[in-house]
């Protein structure tokens, strides 16, 4: 056989082992290898049945996603997996698929082409293709309804969540759960079924009749609401529906057509970019994989406010004991009360049991002293945002913490090097910038100070995985990656309302672009007073004569801090539902008049371009200055921390899809109209646009320089 697929025999059972590390993806050679092995087994008179199993940690994680990128870039013609699967199913000897780890996407489709499936108790199966902007492409939408029933097939194909072995058994997707050694159990199962006629899933039509048509209507409705802007979930529903109306072969043809349309869409390219991006951000050119990491067994958090409480929950959720220190009993009780309420909510919603909650609560030790801090492997500071206080706290913990303890600050704006200067061990100091609510948001910006040790960075990246976060390494500039870019984005949103767009128009246009929320609603949610305080602190950095947004500060002067006071850019009712506010509209007009700003009609196109290109330009500046490693790191920050639509791939990917030449031309128009202080084009953007290159090209060049 091939290197990727091996054929061996255990007496009367042939064993086909797929060995394509790390995840046994169906790269070229794998499907062909499986078919050849099964054909060889069919011709071997000593063989009664076949077991197909994966080597390593998993069965098959699906098609090789990199092959899709080659196809859509024209590098490779489209091949299809289906003929191989039909050949497997037509094997005259029963084929038992033995699943451990994951059978996902094409892996699930391979398993359904077998006559039987057995599974390890911890394994998962699923059709997650929609998460890549595509649909199952090798009969998954036609076989799954035949095995699991139409309702579950719609859910799995349209929303992409995998299911457990136990659920797969209940749904009759698999035939048996094997406790103990999977191969031994699979071989025993194969012997049991060897003499029976082998059932073919493509011929099993009993679950396709009398299907309630509302299943499809409800699923489409949910997809339109929860997967806004994404065609793949709707295509997946169409394909599963086809299984109830068309013979298998015709259903497969429709599936193939829809698959192809999805694969060549910009949404799919964006989602695949995000998939690989999430994995790329872990790769830091000057920090080799083998860099030693500190073991994190005990943590401590200082401050039990909005962020400290959420951060402590992350540690407890990962099973790491964590001390939470406050200054007053009242603040401590409030913080711990919120943690308890959050956990209780999860128990009530059935996310986990009361026993799990109790266990997590016992991992959290609330206290007013630094007792036990000398045992911590990491201390995370989350006190008020103020340099003097942060330096005082870092001075204190430097005196208590053991030498190998990482000292992390959750600051969102302050200079990590200056914070580190309060200690005698700047190499152990790092920024861990969590996002609010810290127990929910996936993003963690890991901020590298000039002295931060490589081991400390490597430990932070590995720890983030344990905390189920996506960590992105950022340089130490004001606002790091995410908040630095947000400044110009919010600035333009406010300028647009001063110039004539309504609050609702700006919000709605950017929501329609795909953002989870419009920028002015985000400001209301975060609290306008936060930025107001920061602006006052950094007033000395403002350049005379340069236009600044005025409306938010005026709202704050009136005590209108956003949702928390019931009024901000919008008004909020008791349920925090937003309503237009004529008083704000009048205030905005007055602000514009005082500033001599002429109000005019503003198009949706201008709203999108002003806000998005302000974001992109700042991203290009910080990328050129080296504060982000790659453009894709910026994209991953925005996809995981700021509600940027995943199907647009992130701001830098979006700019590539528009074309950097066009982006630059538009920025130059804005520069001519609004001045160079606000709109000077990023030198990197200028360079790339002039050379006809993209941010993706920049990333490729960075990667090749790093590996040279
Ligand atoms: N194709 C190519 N590479 C893949 C891959 C795939 N299907 N799945 C994972 N990889 C790569 C990753 O990029 C990573 O590479 P790197 O080490 O160079 O960064 C490596 O394998 C390990 O992956 P993870 O870091 O994600 O490993 P985990 O153990 O954390 O997770 C997993 C394993 C759950 C299998 C996860 O990798 C995953 O979800 N993979 C994608 C599954 C998927 O979407 N399958 C459907 C593909 S589309 C399809 O099958 C179409 C079909 O219908 C025709
Ligand atoms: P917060 O005001 O909700 O909580 C701060 C807590 O720290 C208070 O409970 C206070 O009593 C406590 N505290 C102050 N001095 C202390 C000390 N010496 N020892 C122990 N506890 C002390 O503030 P929040 O929002 O949690 O912010 C904390 C940090 O996180 C800030 O640096 C902020 O910039 C940053 N941050 C905030 C985000 C947000 O959305 N709120 C997002 C990301 C970072």
JSON list of C-alpha atoms in Angstrom, two decimals, residues 380-539:
[
{"chain": "A", "resi": 380, "resn": "UNK", "atom": "CA", "xyz": [-2.58, 38.43, 37.13]},
{"chain": "A", "resi": 381, "resn": "UNK", "atom": "CA", "xyz": [-3.17, 42.04, 38.08]},
{"chain": "A", "resi": 382, "resn": "UNK", "atom": "CA", "xyz": [-6.62, 43.48, 37.27]},
{"chain": "A", "resi": 383, "resn": "UNK", "atom": "CA", "xyz": [-6.88, 46.60, 39.44]},
{"chain": "A", "resi": 384, "resn": "UNK", "atom": "CA", "xyz": [-8.10, 50.03, 38.29]},
{"chain": "A", "resi": 385, "resn": "UNK", "atom": "CA", "xyz": [-6.41, 51.43, 35.19]},
{"chain": "A", "resi": 386, "resn": "UNK", "atom": "CA", "xyz": [-3.82, 53.89, 36.52]},
{"chain": "A", "resi": 387, "resn": "UNK", "atom": "CA", "xyz": [-0.04, 53.76, 36.20]},
{"chain": "A", "resi": 388, "resn": "UNK", "atom": "CA", "xyz": [0.74, 54.78, 39.79]},
{"chain": "A", "resi": 389, "resn": "UNK", "atom": "CA", "xyz": [-1.50, 52.07, 41.24]},
{"chain": "A", "resi": 390, "resn": "UNK", "atom": "CA", "xyz": [-0.25, 49.40, 38.83]},
{"chain": "A", "resi": 391, "resn": "UNK", "atom": "CA", "xyz": [3.38, 50.21, 39.71]},
{"chain": "A", "resi": 392, "resn": "UNK", "atom": "CA", "xyz": [2.60, 50.09, 43.40]},
{"chain": "A", "resi": 393, "resn": "UNK", "atom": "CA", "xyz": [0.92, 46.67, 43.02]},
{"chain": "A", "resi": 394, "resn": "UNK", "atom": "CA", "xyz": [3.79, 45.29, 40.89]},
{"chain": "A", "resi": 395, "resn": "UNK", "atom": "CA", "xyz": [6.31, 46.52, 43.47]},
{"chain": "A", "resi": 396, "resn": "UNK", "atom": "CA", "xyz": [4.38, 44.63, 46.16]},
{"chain": "A", "resi": 397, "resn": "UNK", "atom": "CA", "xyz": [4.07, 41.36, 44.26]},
{"chain": "A", "resi": 398, "resn": "UNK", "atom": "CA", "xyz": [7.71, 41.51, 43.16]},
{"chain": "A", "resi": 399, "resn": "UNK", "atom": "CA", "xyz": [8.64, 41.35, 46.81]},
{"chain": "A", "resi": 400, "resn": "UNK", "atom": "CA", "xyz": [6.40, 38.33, 47.52]},
{"chain": "A", "resi": 401, "resn": "UNK", "atom": "CA", "xyz": [6.31, 36.16, 44.38]},
{"chain": "A", "resi": 402, "resn": "UNK", "atom": "CA", "xyz": [8.74, 33.28, 43.89]},
{"chain": "A", "resi": 403, "resn": "UNK", "atom": "CA", "xyz": [11.44, 33.90, 41.26]},
{"chain": "A", "resi": 404, "resn": "UNK", "atom": "CA", "xyz": [9.79, 31.70, 38.62]},
{"chain": "A", "resi": 405, "resn": "UNK", "atom": "CA", "xyz": [6.36, 33.37, 38.98]},
{"chain": "A", "resi": 406, "resn": "UNK", "atom": "CA", "xyz": [4.97, 35.16, 35.90]},
{"chain": "A", "resi": 407, "resn": "UNK", "atom": "CA", "xyz": [3.65, 38.64, 36.68]},
{"chain": "A", "resi": 408, "resn": "UNK", "atom": "CA", "xyz": [0.88, 39.55, 34.21]},
{"chain": "A", "resi": 409, "resn": "UNK", "atom": "CA", "xyz": [-1.05, 42.79, 33.87]},
{"chain": "A", "resi": 410, "resn": "UNK", "atom": "CA", "xyz": [-4.49, 43.03, 32.35]},
{"chain": "A", "resi": 411, "resn": "UNK", "atom": "CA", "xyz": [-3.98, 46.69, 31.49]},
{"chain": "A", "resi": 412, "resn": "UNK", "atom": "CA", "xyz": [-5.73, 47.80, 28.33]},
{"chain": "A", "resi": 413, "resn": "UNK", "atom": "CA", "xyz": [-3.82, 51.02, 27.64]},
{"chain": "A", "resi": 414, "resn": "UNK", "atom": "CA", "xyz": [-0.75, 51.33, 29.83]},
{"chain": "A", "resi": 415, "resn": "UNK", "atom": "CA", "xyz": [2.90, 50.80, 28.99]},
{"chain": "A", "resi": 416, "resn": "UNK", "atom": "CA", "xyz": [3.89, 47.27, 30.03]},
{"chain": "A", "resi": 417, "resn": "UNK", "atom": "CA", "xyz": [7.59, 48.27, 30.19]},
{"chain": "A", "resi": 418, "resn": "UNK", "atom": "CA", "xyz": [6.85, 51.04, 32.66]},
{"chain": "A", "resi": 419, "resn": "UNK", "atom": "CA", "xyz": [4.81, 48.61, 34.78]},
{"chain": "A", "resi": 420, "resn": "UNK", "atom": "CA", "xyz": [7.71, 46.14, 34.61]},
{"chain": "A", "resi": 421, "resn": "UNK", "atom": "CA", "xyz": [10.12, 48.85, 35.76]},
{"chain": "A", "resi": 422, "resn": "UNK", "atom": "CA", "xyz": [8.47, 48.66, 39.19]},
{"chain": "A", "resi": 423, "resn": "UNK", "atom": "CA", "xyz": [9.95, 45.16, 39.58]},
{"chain": "A", "resi": 424, "resn": "UNK", "atom": "CA", "xyz": [13.45, 43.71, 39.69]},
{"chain": "A", "resi": 425, "resn": "UNK", "atom": "CA", "xyz": [12.43, 41.05, 37.15]},
{"chain": "A", "resi": 426, "resn": "UNK", "atom": "CA", "xyz": [11.11, 42.74, 33.99]},
{"chain": "A", "resi": 427, "resn": "UNK", "atom": "CA", "xyz": [11.78, 39.49, 32.11]},
{"chain": "A", "resi": 428, "resn": "UNK", "atom": "CA", "xyz": [8.92, 37.87, 34.08]},
{"chain": "A", "resi": 429, "resn": "UNK", "atom": "CA", "xyz": [6.45, 40.68, 33.35]},
{"chain": "A", "resi": 430, "resn": "UNK", "atom": "CA", "xyz": [3.95, 40.43, 30.49]},
{"chain": "A", "resi": 431, "resn": "UNK", "atom": "CA", "xyz": [0.56, 41.78, 29.47]},
{"chain": "A", "resi": 432, "resn": "UNK", "atom": "CA", "xyz": [-2.41, 39.39, 29.53]},
{"chain": "A", "resi": 433, "resn": "UNK", "atom": "CA", "xyz": [-5.12, 41.54, 28.00]},
{"chain": "A", "resi": 434, "resn": "UNK", "atom": "CA", "xyz": [-8.41, 39.71, 28.42]},
{"chain": "A", "resi": 435, "resn": "UNK", "atom": "CA", "xyz": [-11.63, 40.99, 26.88]},
{"chain": "A", "resi": 436, "resn": "UNK", "atom": "CA", "xyz": [-14.88, 41.65, 28.65]},
{"chain": "A", "resi": 437, "resn": "UNK", "atom": "CA", "xyz": [-16.68, 39.47, 29.72]},
{"chain": "A", "resi": 438, "resn": "UNK", "atom": "CA", "xyz": [-13.39, 37.67, 30.36]},
{"chain": "A", "resi": 439, "resn": "UNK", "atom": "CA", "xyz": [-15.05, 34.33, 31.09]},
{"chain": "A", "resi": 440, "resn": "UNK", "atom": "CA", "xyz": [-16.79, 34.41, 27.68]},
{"chain": "A", "resi": 441, "resn": "UNK", "atom": "CA", "xyz": [-14.62, 36.22, 25.14]},
{"chain": "A", "resi": 442, "resn": "UNK", "atom": "CA", "xyz": [-12.10, 33.96, 23.38]},
{"chain": "A", "resi": 443, "resn": "UNK", "atom": "CA", "xyz": [-9.42, 36.54, 22.71]},
{"chain": "A", "resi": 444, "resn": "UNK", "atom": "CA", "xyz": [-6.31, 37.05, 24.84]},
{"chain": "A", "resi": 445, "resn": "UNK", "atom": "CA", "xyz": [-3.78, 39.63, 23.68]},
{"chain": "A", "resi": 446, "resn": "UNK", "atom": "CA", "xyz": [-0.41, 38.60, 25.08]},
{"chain": "A", "resi": 447, "resn": "UNK", "atom": "CA", "xyz": [1.66, 41.76, 25.29]},
{"chain": "A", "resi": 448, "resn": "UNK", "atom": "CA", "xyz": [5.40, 41.46, 24.94]},
{"chain": "A", "resi": 449, "resn": "UNK", "atom": "CA", "xyz": [7.44, 44.05, 26.80]},
{"chain": "A", "resi": 450, "resn": "UNK", "atom": "CA", "xyz": [10.99, 44.83, 25.69]},
{"chain": "A", "resi": 451, "resn": "UNK", "atom": "CA", "xyz": [12.44, 42.60, 28.43]},
{"chain": "A", "resi": 452, "resn": "UNK", "atom": "CA", "xyz": [9.78, 39.85, 28.52]},
{"chain": "A", "resi": 453, "resn": "UNK", "atom": "CA", "xyz": [11.46, 36.43, 28.49]},
{"chain": "A", "resi": 454, "resn": "UNK", "atom": "CA", "xyz": [10.79, 33.97, 25.68]},
{"chain": "A", "resi": 455, "resn": "UNK", "atom": "CA", "xyz": [9.81, 31.28, 28.19]},
{"chain": "A", "resi": 456, "resn": "UNK", "atom": "CA", "xyz": [7.27, 33.67, 29.67]},
{"chain": "A", "resi": 457, "resn": "UNK", "atom": "CA", "xyz": [5.75, 34.25, 26.23]},
{"chain": "A", "resi": 458, "resn": "UNK", "atom": "CA", "xyz": [5.78, 30.53, 25.36]},
{"chain": "A", "resi": 459, "resn": "UNK", "atom": "CA", "xyz": [4.12, 29.75, 28.71]},
{"chain": "A", "resi": 460, "resn": "UNK", "atom": "CA", "xyz": [1.47, 32.42, 28.12]},
{"chain": "A", "resi": 461, "resn": "UNK", "atom": "CA", "xyz": [0.61, 31.02, 24.67]},
{"chain": "A", "resi": 462, "resn": "UNK", "atom": "CA", "xyz": [0.37, 27.47, 26.03]},
{"chain": "A", "resi": 463, "resn": "UNK", "atom": "CA", "xyz": [-1.60, 28.60, 29.08]},
{"chain": "A", "resi": 464, "resn": "UNK", "atom": "CA", "xyz": [-4.09, 30.40, 26.82]},
{"chain": "A", "resi": 465, "resn": "UNK", "atom": "CA", "xyz": [-4.91, 27.05, 25.20]},
{"chain": "A", "resi": 466, "resn": "UNK", "atom": "CA", "xyz": [-5.62, 25.54, 28.62]},
{"chain": "A", "resi": 467, "resn": "UNK", "atom": "CA", "xyz": [-7.87, 28.51, 29.37]},
{"chain": "A", "resi": 468, "resn": "UNK", "atom": "CA", "xyz": [-9.61, 27.87, 26.01]},
{"chain": "A", "resi": 469, "resn": "UNK", "atom": "CA", "xyz": [-8.52, 31.24, 24.65]},
{"chain": "A", "resi": 470, "resn": "UNK", "atom": "CA", "xyz": [-7.10, 32.28, 21.31]},
{"chain": "A", "resi": 471, "resn": "UNK", "atom": "CA", "xyz": [-3.90, 34.11, 22.16]},
{"chain": "A", "resi": 472, "resn": "UNK", "atom": "CA", "xyz": [-2.35, 36.67, 19.84]},
{"chain": "A", "resi": 473, "resn": "UNK", "atom": "CA", "xyz": [1.04, 38.20, 20.56]},
{"chain": "A", "resi": 474, "resn": "UNK", "atom": "CA", "xyz": [1.02, 42.00, 20.45]},
{"chain": "A", "resi": 475, "resn": "UNK", "atom": "CA", "xyz": [3.77, 44.55, 20.82]},
{"chain": "A", "resi": 476, "resn": "UNK", "atom": "CA", "xyz": [3.73, 47.15, 23.58]},
{"chain": "A", "resi": 477, "resn": "UNK", "atom": "CA", "xyz": [2.11, 50.16, 21.92]},
{"chain": "A", "resi": 478, "resn": "UNK", "atom": "CA", "xyz": [-0.78, 52.17, 23.30]},
{"chain": "A", "resi": 479, "resn": "UNK", "atom": "CA", "xyz": [-3.96, 50.09, 22.92]},
{"chain": "A", "resi": 480, "resn": "UNK", "atom": "CA", "xyz": [-1.86, 47.15, 21.68]},
{"chain": "A", "resi": 481, "resn": "UNK", "atom": "CA", "xyz": [-3.47, 45.73, 18.51]},
{"chain": "A", "resi": 482, "resn": "UNK", "atom": "CA", "xyz": [-7.21, 45.72, 19.08]},
{"chain": "A", "resi": 483, "resn": "UNK", "atom": "CA", "xyz": [-7.87, 48.93, 21.00]},
{"chain": "A", "resi": 484, "resn": "UNK", "atom": "CA", "xyz": [-5.29, 50.92, 19.06]},
{"chain": "A", "resi": 485, "resn": "UNK", "atom": "CA", "xyz": [-7.21, 50.20, 15.84]},
{"chain": "A", "resi": 486, "resn": "UNK", "atom": "CA", "xyz": [-10.56, 50.75, 17.50]},
{"chain": "A", "resi": 487, "resn": "UNK", "atom": "CA", "xyz": [-9.66, 54.41, 18.19]},
{"chain": "A", "resi": 488, "resn": "UNK", "atom": "CA", "xyz": [-9.82, 55.56, 14.54]},
{"chain": "A", "resi": 489, "resn": "UNK", "atom": "CA", "xyz": [-12.85, 53.29, 13.89]},
{"chain": "A", "resi": 490, "resn": "UNK", "atom": "CA", "xyz": [-14.85, 54.86, 16.72]},
{"chain": "A", "resi": 491, "resn": "UNK", "atom": "CA", "xyz": [-13.54, 58.29, 15.77]},
{"chain": "A", "resi": 492, "resn": "UNK", "atom": "CA", "xyz": [-14.96, 58.00, 12.26]},
{"chain": "A", "resi": 493, "resn": "UNK", "atom": "CA", "xyz": [-18.30, 56.69, 13.57]},
{"chain": "A", "resi": 494, "resn": "UNK", "atom": "CA", "xyz": [-18.61, 59.84, 15.66]},
{"chain": "A", "resi": 495, "resn": "UNK", "atom": "CA", "xyz": [-17.39, 62.15, 12.89]},
{"chain": "A", "resi": 496, "resn": "UNK", "atom": "CA", "xyz": [-20.03, 60.69, 10.60]},
{"chain": "A", "resi": 497, "resn": "UNK", "atom": "CA", "xyz": [-22.84, 61.59, 13.00]},
{"chain": "A", "resi": 498, "resn": "UNK", "atom": "CA", "xyz": [-21.42, 65.09, 13.35]},
{"chain": "A", "resi": 499, "resn": "UNK", "atom": "CA", "xyz": [-21.37, 65.38, 9.55]},
{"chain": "A", "resi": 500, "resn": "UNK", "atom": "CA", "xyz": [-24.98, 64.33, 9.02]},
{"chain": "A", "resi": 501, "resn": "UNK", "atom": "CA", "xyz": [-25.54, 60.56, 9.41]},
{"chain": "A", "resi": 502, "resn": "UNK", "atom": "CA", "xyz": [-27.92, 59.54, 12.17]},
{"chain": "A", "resi": 503, "resn": "UNK", "atom": "CA", "xyz": [-26.84, 57.32, 15.05]},
{"chain": "A", "resi": 504, "resn": "UNK", "atom": "CA", "xyz": [-29.18, 54.63, 13.71]},
{"chain": "A", "resi": 505, "resn": "UNK", "atom": "CA", "xyz": [-27.77, 54.88, 10.17]},
{"chain": "A", "resi": 506, "resn": "UNK", "atom": "CA", "xyz": [-24.19, 54.41, 11.34]},
{"chain": "A", "resi": 507, "resn": "UNK", "atom": "CA", "xyz": [-25.11, 51.52, 13.63]},
{"chain": "A", "resi": 508, "resn": "UNK", "atom": "CA", "xyz": [-27.37, 49.78, 11.12]},
{"chain": "A", "resi": 509, "resn": "UNK", "atom": "CA", "xyz": [-24.95, 50.11, 8.20]},
{"chain": "A", "resi": 510, "resn": "UNK", "atom": "CA", "xyz": [-22.11, 48.52, 10.12]},
{"chain": "A", "resi": 511, "resn": "UNK", "atom": "CA", "xyz": [-24.42, 45.87, 11.55]},
{"chain": "A", "resi": 512, "resn": "UNK", "atom": "CA", "xyz": [-25.50, 45.08, 8.00]},
{"chain": "A", "resi": 513, "resn": "UNK", "atom": "CA", "xyz": [-21.83, 44.90, 7.01]},
{"chain": "A", "resi": 514, "resn": "UNK", "atom": "CA", "xyz": [-21.74, 42.02, 9.48]},
{"chain": "A", "resi": 515, "resn": "UNK", "atom": "CA", "xyz": [-20.43, 43.43, 12.77]},
{"chain": "A", "resi": 516, "resn": "UNK", "atom": "CA", "xyz": [-22.12, 41.92, 15.82]},
{"chain": "A", "resi": 517, "resn": "UNK", "atom": "CA", "xyz": [-23.13, 45.47, 16.88]},
{"chain": "A", "resi": 518, "resn": "UNK", "atom": "CA", "xyz": [-22.88, 48.98, 15.49]},
{"chain": "A", "resi": 519, "resn": "UNK", "atom": "CA", "xyz": [-20.00, 51.06, 16.94]},
{"chain": "A", "resi": 520, "resn": "UNK", "atom": "CA", "xyz": [-22.18, 53.55, 18.77]},
{"chain": "A", "resi": 521, "resn": "UNK", "atom": "CA", "xyz": [-24.11, 50.72, 20.44]},
{"chain": "A", "resi": 522, "resn": "UNK", "atom": "CA", "xyz": [-20.79, 49.13, 21.45]},
{"chain": "A", "resi": 523, "resn": "UNK", "atom": "CA", "xyz": [-19.74, 52.42, 23.03]},
{"chain": "A", "resi": 524, "resn": "UNK", "atom": "CA", "xyz": [-23.01, 52.59, 24.95]},
{"chain": "A", "resi": 525, "resn": "UNK", "atom": "CA", "xyz": [-22.54, 49.01, 26.12]},
{"chain": "A", "resi": 526, "resn": "UNK", "atom": "CA", "xyz": [-18.91, 49.46, 27.23]},
{"chain": "A", "resi": 527, "resn": "UNK", "atom": "CA", "xyz": [-19.75, 52.75, 28.98]},
{"chain": "A", "resi": 528, "resn": "UNK", "atom": "CA", "xyz": [-18.94, 56.15, 27.49]},
{"chain": "A", "resi": 529, "resn": "UNK", "atom": "CA", "xyz": [-17.31, 57.21, 30.76]},
{"chain": "A", "resi": 530, "resn": "UNK", "atom": "CA", "xyz": [-14.45, 54.72, 30.25]},
{"chain": "A", "resi": 531, "resn": "UNK", "atom": "CA", "xyz": [-13.19, 56.49, 27.13]},
{"chain": "A", "resi": 532, "resn": "UNK", "atom": "CA", "xyz": [-14.00, 59.89, 28.65]},
{"chain": "A", "resi": 533, "resn": "UNK", "atom": "CA", "xyz": [-11.68, 59.14, 31.59]},
{"chain": "A", "resi": 534, "resn": "UNK", "atom": "CA", "xyz": [-8.93, 57.86, 29.29]},
{"chain": "A", "resi": 535, "resn": "UNK", "atom": "CA", "xyz": [-9.24, 60.92, 27.04]},
{"chain": "A", "resi": 536, "resn": "UNK", "atom": "CA", "xyz": [-8.88, 63.19, 30.05]},
{"chain": "A", "resi": 537, "resn": "UNK", "atom": "CA", "xyz": [-5.79, 61.28, 31.19]},
{"chain": "A", "resi": 538, "resn": "UNK", "atom": "CA", "xyz": [-4.22, 61.52, 27.74]},
{"chain": "A", "resi": 539, "resn": "UNK", "atom": "CA", "xyz": [-5.38, 65.09, 26.96]}
]
